[in-house]
Coordinates of C-alpha atoms and ligand atoms in Angstrom, one line a residue:
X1 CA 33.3 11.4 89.1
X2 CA 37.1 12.4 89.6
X3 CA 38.1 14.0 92.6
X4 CA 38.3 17.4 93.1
X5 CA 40.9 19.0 95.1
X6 CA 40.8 22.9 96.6
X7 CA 43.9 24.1 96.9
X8 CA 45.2 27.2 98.4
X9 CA 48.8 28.2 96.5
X10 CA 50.7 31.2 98.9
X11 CA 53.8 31.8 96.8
X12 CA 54.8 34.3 99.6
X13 CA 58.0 36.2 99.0
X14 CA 61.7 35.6 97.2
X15 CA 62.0 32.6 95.3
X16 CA 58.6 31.5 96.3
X17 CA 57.1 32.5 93.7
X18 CA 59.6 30.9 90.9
X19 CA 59.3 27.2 92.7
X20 CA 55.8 27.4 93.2
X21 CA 54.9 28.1 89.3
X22 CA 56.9 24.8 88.9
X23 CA 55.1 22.7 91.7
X24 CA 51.7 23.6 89.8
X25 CA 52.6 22.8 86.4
X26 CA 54.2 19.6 87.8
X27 CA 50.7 19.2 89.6
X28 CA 48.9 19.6 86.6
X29 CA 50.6 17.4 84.4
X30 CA 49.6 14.9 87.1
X31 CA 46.5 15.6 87.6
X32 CA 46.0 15.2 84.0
X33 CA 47.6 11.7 84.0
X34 CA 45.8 10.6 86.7
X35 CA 42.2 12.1 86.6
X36 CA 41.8 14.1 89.2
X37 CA 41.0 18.0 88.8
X38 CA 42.5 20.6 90.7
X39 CA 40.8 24.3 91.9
X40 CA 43.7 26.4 92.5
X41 CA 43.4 29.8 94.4
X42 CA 46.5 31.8 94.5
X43 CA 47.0 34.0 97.5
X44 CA 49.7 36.6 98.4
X45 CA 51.8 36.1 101.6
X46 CA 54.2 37.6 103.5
X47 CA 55.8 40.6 102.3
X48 CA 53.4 40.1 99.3
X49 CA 51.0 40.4 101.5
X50 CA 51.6 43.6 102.9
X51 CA 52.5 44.9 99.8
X52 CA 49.3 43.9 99.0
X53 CA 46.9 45.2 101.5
X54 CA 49.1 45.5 104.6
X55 CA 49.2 42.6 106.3
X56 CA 51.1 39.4 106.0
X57 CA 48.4 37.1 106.2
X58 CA 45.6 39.3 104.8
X59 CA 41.9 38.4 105.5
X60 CA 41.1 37.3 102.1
X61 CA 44.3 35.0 102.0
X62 CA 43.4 33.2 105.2
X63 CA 39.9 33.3 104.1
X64 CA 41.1 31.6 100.9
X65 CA 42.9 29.2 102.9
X66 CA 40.2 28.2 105.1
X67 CA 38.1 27.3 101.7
X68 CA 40.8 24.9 100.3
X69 CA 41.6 21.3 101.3
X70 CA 45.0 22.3 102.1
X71 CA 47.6 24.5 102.1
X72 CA 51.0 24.2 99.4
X73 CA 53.3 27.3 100.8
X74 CA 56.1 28.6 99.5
X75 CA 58.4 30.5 102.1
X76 CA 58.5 34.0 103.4
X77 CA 60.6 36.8 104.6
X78 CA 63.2 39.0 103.4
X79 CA 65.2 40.1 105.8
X80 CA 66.5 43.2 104.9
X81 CA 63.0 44.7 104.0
X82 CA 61.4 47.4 106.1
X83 CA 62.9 47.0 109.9
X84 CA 60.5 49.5 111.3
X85 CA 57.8 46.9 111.1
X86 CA 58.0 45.1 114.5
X87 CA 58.5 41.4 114.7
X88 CA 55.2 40.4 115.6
X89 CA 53.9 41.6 112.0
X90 CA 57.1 40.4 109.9
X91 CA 56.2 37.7 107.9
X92 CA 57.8 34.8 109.6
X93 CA 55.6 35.2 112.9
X94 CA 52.5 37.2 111.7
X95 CA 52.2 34.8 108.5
X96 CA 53.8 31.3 109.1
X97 CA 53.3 30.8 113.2
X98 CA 49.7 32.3 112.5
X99 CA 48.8 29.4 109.9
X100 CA 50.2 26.8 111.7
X101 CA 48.1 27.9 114.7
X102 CA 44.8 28.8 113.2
X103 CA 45.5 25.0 111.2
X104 CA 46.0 23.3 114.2
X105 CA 49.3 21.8 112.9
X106 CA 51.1 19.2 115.3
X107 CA 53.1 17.0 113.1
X108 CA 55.8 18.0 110.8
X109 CA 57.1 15.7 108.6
X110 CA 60.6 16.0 106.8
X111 CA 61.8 13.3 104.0
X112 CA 65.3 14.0 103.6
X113 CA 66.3 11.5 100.4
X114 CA 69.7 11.9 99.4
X115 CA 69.9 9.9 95.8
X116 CA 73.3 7.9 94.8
X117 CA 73.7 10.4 91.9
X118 CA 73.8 13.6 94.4
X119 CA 76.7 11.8 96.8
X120 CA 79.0 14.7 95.8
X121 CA 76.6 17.7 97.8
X122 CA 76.4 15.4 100.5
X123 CA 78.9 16.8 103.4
X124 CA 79.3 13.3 104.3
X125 CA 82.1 11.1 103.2
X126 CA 80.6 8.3 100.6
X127 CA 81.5 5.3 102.9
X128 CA 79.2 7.2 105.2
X129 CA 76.1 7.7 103.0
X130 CA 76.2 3.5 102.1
X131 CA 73.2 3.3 99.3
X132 CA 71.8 6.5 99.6
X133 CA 69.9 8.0 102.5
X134 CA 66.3 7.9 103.6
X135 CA 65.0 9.2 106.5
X136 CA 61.4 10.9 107.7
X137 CA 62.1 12.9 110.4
X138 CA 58.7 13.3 112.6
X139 CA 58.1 16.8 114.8
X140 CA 55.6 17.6 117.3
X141 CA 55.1 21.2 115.9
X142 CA 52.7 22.5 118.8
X143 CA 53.8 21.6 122.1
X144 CA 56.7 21.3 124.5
X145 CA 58.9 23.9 125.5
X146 CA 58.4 26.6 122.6
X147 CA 54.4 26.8 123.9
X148 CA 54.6 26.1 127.6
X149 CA 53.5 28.1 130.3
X150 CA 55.2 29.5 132.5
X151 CA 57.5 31.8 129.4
X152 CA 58.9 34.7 130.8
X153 CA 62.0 37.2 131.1
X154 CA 62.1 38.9 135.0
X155 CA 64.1 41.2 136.7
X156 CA 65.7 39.7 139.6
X157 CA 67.6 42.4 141.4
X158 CA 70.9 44.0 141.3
X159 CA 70.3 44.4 137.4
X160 CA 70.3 40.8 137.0
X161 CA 67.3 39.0 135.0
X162 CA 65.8 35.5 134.9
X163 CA 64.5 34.1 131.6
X164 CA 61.9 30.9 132.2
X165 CA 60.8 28.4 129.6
X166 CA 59.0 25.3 130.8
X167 CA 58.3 22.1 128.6
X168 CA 54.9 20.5 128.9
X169 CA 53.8 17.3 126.9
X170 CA 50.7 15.4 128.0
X171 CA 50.0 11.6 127.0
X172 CA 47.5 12.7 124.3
X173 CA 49.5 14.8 122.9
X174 CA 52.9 12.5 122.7
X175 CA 50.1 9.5 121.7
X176 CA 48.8 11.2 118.4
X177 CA 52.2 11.9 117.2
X178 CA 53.0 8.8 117.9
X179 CA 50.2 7.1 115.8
X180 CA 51.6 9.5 112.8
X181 CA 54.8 8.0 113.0
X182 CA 54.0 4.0 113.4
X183 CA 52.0 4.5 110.3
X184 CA 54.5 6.6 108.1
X185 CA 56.5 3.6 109.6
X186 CA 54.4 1.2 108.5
X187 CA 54.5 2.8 104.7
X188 CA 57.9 2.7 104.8
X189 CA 60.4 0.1 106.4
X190 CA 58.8 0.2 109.5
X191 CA 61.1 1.1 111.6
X192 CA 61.1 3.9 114.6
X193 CA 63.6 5.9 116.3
X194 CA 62.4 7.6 119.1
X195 CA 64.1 10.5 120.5
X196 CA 64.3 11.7 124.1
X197 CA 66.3 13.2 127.1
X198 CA 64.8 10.1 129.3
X199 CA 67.5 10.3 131.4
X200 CA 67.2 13.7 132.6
X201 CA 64.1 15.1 131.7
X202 CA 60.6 14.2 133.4
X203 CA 59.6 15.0 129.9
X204 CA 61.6 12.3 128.3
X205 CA 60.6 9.4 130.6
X206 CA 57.0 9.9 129.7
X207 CA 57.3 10.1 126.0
X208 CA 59.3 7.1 126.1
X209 CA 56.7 5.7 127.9
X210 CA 53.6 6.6 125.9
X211 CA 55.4 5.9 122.6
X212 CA 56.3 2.5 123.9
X213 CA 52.7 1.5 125.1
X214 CA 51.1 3.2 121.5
X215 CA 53.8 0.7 119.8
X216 CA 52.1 -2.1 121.1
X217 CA 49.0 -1.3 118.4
X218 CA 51.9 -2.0 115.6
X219 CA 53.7 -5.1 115.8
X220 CA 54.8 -5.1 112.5
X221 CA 56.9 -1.7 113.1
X222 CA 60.4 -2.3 115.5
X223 CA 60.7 0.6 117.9
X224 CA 63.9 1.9 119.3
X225 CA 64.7 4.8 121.9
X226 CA 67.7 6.8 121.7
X227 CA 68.9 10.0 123.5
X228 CA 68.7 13.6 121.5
X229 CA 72.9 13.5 122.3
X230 CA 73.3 10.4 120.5
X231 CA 71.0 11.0 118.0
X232 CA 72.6 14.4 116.8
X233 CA 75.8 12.1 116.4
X234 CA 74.4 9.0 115.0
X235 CA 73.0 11.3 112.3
X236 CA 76.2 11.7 110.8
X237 CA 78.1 9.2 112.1
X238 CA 75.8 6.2 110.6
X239 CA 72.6 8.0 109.0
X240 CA 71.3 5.0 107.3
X241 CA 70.4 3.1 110.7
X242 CA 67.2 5.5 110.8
X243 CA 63.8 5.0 108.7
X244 CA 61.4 7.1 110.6
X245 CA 62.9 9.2 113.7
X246 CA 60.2 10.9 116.1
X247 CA 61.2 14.0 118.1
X248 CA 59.1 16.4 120.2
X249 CA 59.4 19.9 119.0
X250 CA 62.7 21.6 120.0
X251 CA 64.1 18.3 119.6
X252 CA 62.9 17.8 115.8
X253 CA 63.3 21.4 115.0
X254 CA 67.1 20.9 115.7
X255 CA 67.6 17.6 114.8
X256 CA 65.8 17.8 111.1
X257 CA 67.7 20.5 110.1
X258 CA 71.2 18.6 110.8
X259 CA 69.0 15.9 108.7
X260 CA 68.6 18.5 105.9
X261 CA 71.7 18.6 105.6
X262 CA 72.7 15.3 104.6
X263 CA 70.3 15.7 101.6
X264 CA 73.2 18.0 100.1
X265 CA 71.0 21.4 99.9
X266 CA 67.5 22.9 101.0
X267 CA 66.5 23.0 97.2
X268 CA 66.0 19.0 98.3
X269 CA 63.8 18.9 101.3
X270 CA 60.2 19.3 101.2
X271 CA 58.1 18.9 104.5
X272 CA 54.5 18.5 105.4
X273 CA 52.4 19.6 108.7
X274 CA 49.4 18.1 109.5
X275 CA 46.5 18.6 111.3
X276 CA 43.7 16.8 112.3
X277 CA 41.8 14.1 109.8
X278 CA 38.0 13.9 109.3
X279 CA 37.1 11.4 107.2
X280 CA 39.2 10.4 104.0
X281 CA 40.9 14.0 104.2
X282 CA 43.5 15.1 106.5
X283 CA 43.9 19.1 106.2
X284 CA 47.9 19.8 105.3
X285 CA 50.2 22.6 105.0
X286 CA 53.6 22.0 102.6
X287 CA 56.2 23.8 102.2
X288 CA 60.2 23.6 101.1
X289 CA 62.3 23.4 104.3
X290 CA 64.5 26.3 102.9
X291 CA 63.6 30.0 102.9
X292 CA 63.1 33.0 100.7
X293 CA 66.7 32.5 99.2
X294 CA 67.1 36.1 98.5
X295 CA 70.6 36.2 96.9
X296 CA 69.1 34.4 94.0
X297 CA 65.9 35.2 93.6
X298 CA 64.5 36.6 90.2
X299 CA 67.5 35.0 88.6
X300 CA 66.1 31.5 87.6
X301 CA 68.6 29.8 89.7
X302 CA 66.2 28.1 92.6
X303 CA 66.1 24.5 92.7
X304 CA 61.8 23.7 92.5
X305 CA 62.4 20.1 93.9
X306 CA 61.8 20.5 97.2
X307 CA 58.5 22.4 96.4
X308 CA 57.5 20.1 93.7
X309 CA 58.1 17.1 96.3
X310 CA 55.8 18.9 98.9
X311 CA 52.9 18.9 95.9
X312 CA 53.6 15.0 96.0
X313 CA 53.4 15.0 99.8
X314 CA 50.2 16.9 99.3
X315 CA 48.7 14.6 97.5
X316 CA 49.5 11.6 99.3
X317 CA 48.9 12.7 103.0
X318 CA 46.1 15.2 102.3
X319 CA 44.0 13.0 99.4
X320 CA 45.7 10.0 99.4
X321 CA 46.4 10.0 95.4
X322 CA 49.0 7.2 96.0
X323 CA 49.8 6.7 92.6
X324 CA 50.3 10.3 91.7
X325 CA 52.1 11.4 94.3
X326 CA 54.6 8.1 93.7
X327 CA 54.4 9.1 89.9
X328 CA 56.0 12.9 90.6
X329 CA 59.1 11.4 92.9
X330 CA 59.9 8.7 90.7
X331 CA 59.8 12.0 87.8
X332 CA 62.3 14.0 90.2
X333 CA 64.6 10.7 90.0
X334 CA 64.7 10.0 86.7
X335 CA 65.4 13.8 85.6
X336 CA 68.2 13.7 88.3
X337 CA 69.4 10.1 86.9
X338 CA 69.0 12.3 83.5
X339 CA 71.4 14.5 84.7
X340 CA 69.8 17.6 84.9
X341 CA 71.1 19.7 87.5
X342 CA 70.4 23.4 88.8
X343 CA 73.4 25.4 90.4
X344 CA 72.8 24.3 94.4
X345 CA 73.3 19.9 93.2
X346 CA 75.4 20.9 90.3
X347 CA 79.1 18.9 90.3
X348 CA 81.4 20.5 87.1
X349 CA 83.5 17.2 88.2
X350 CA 80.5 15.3 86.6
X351 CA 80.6 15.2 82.9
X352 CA 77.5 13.2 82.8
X353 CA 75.3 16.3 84.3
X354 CA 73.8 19.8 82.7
X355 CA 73.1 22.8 84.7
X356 CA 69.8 24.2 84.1
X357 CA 67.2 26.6 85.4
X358 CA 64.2 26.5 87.6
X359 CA 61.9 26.3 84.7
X360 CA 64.2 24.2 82.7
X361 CA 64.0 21.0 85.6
X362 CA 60.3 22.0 85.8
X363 CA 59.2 21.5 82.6
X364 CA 61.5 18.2 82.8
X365 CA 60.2 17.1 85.8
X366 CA 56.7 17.8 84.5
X367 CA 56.9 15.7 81.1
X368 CA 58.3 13.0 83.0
X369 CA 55.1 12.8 85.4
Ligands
NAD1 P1 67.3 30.3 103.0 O1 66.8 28.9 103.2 O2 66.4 31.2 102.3 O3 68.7 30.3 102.2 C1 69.9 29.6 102.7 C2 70.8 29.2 101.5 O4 70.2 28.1 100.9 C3 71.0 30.3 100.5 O5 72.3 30.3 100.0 C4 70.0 29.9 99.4 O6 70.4 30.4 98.1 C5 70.0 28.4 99.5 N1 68.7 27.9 99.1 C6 67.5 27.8 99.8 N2 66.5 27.3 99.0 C7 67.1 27.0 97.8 C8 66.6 26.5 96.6 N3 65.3 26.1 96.5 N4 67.4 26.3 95.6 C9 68.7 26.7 95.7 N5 69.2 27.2 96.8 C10 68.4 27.4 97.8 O7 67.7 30.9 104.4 P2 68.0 32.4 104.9 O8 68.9 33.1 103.9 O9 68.5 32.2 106.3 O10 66.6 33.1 105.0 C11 66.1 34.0 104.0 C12 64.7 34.4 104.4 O11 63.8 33.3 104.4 C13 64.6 35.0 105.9 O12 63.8 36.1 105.9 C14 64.1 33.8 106.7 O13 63.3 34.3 107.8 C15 63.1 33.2 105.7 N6 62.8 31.8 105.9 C16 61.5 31.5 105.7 C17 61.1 30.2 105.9 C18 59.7 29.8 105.6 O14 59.0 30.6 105.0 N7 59.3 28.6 106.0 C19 62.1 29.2 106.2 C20 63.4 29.6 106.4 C21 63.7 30.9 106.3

């Protein structure tokens, strides 16, 4: 019997809902190529949500989520909508911070890929981007100094005020994010940069430590340490040194976006959270790094690749369909080697490339699959 996947489809707000219609079709061209059958339940999110029935995660959308495998987001917010509803109820907090908590969602995982044919919306200079680059950026998404206790703003006399955040690993914590990387390592070219503040932070010297004694389970991976400082530098300085880089949260939530931007725009990056695994199936949430892109949604301008790329993701980290998750990048390269471009990768300079729309590149991307 093929398998059969459950997933939940949030479109959320902007151009969410133009990427994600591409993701699915690309999904089920390959589910058709490769056998397996997908149950998709499309949700509303974020300021769909509340349109909906007030809320940005309604009951029946989280309800629906909770009856899926996993989660393929597309991105909310608008920023200029409604500013009499408080923060805590905006769609960035009340939808996205709420899934990733009720999911239990420690490790975010970012493939930035820049391909030779995009060098020109690289900001780097060519010499700089060798053959192309290829990094996985790991992030511990639930600990560290965004979650730790004490967190507090006090009033300190003679109007002054004292604002308190305090960053907390523990070994198991640093150990199963660890594990996550050595074996995206191990899929890739196993190697591992880990990033820390070693020399300053209590923090740091144990993560090194930990990470060091869980490398010892994977020989075949080489492991090397290097200081958030240096890091932010060596990323554009020399970014094809790195394979797989693992950061604890603040750390990874700065450094993967400097990463994103080597891939030449957020239309690119797709990412990946996971939670815990039982069995064969490891429960997922994927999304586009970028956001709700509201000066061009609507328009049929919104590159779908990074959302298309986080379907592949899906596949291969939350049903391990190898083969049809390999089969969808490999169909985003050859449309790019085609030449098809929309606005954000577009180069006039280039006579070889055709600027297109989102559904344009999607039906592309989809026949290629
Ligand atoms: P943004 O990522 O939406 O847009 C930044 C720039 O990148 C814009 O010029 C946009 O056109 C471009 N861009 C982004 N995705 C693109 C794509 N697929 N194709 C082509 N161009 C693309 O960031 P912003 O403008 O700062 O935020 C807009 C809203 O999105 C805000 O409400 C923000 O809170 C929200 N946001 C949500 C998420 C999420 O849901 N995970 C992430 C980031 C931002």
């Amino acid at each position: 019997m093929s398998k059969r996947l459950k997933i939940a489809a949030l479109a959320g707000d902007g151009i969410g809902p133009e990427v994600m219609a591409e993701a699915l079709k690309v999904l089920r061209a390959a589910s058709k190529k490769f056998a397996f059958e997908i149950e998709v339940n499309e949700a509303p999110v974020g300021w769909a949500g509340i349109d909906a029935s007030g809320k940005a995660l309604p009951d029946a959308t989280l309800a629906a989520c909770k009856a899926s495998d996993s989660i393929l987001f597309g991105s909310v917010g608008l920023p200029d909508r409604d500013p009499t509803i408080p923060r805590d109820q905006r769609p960035e907090r009340a939808a996205l911070l709420r899934l990733r908590k009720e999911f239990s969602l420690f490790a975010n995982l970012r493939p930035v890929k820049l391909p030779k044919a995009l060098a020109h919306a690289c900001p780097l200079a060519p010499q700089r981007q060798g053959d192309g680059i290829d990094i996985l950026v790991v992030r511990e998404l639930t600990g560290g100094i965004y979650f730790g206790q004490p967190k507090s703003i006090q009033d300190i006399g003679n109007g002054q005020q004292r604002a308190t955040d305090t960053m907390v690993y523990t070994t198991a914590e640093i150990e199963r994010i660890a594990e996550v990387s050595f074996r995206a390592a191990q899929q890739r070219r196993k190697k591992l940069t880990s990033i820390d503040k070693a020399n300053v932070l209590e923090n740091g010297a144990l993560w090194r430590d930990v990470v060091t004694r869980v490398a010892k389970k994977y020989p075949d991976v080489t492991l090397e340490h290097m200081l958030v400082d240096n890091a932010a530098m060596q990323l554009v300085l020399r970014p094809t040194q790195f394979d797989v880089v693992l950061c604890e949260n603040m750390f990874g939530d700065i450094l993967s976006d400097e990463a994103a931007a080597l891939a030449g725009s957020l239309g690119m990056v797709p990412s990946a959270s996971l939670g815990a695994t039982s069995g064969e199936q490891t429960f997922g949430f994927y999304e586009p790094a970028g956001g709700t892109a509201p000066d061009i949604a609507g328009k049929n301008l919104a590159n779908p690749i990074a959302q298309i790329i986080s379907a592949a993701l899906m596949l291969r980290f939350s049903f391990k369909l190898n083969d049809a998750a390999n089969a969808i990048e490999a169909a985003v390269e050859k449309v790019i080697n085609a030449g098809l471009r929309t606005g954000d990768i577009y180069n006039p300079a280039d006579n070889s490339a055709r600027k297109v729309g989102t559904r344009e590149i999607g039906d592309a991307i989809a026949a290629a699959v």
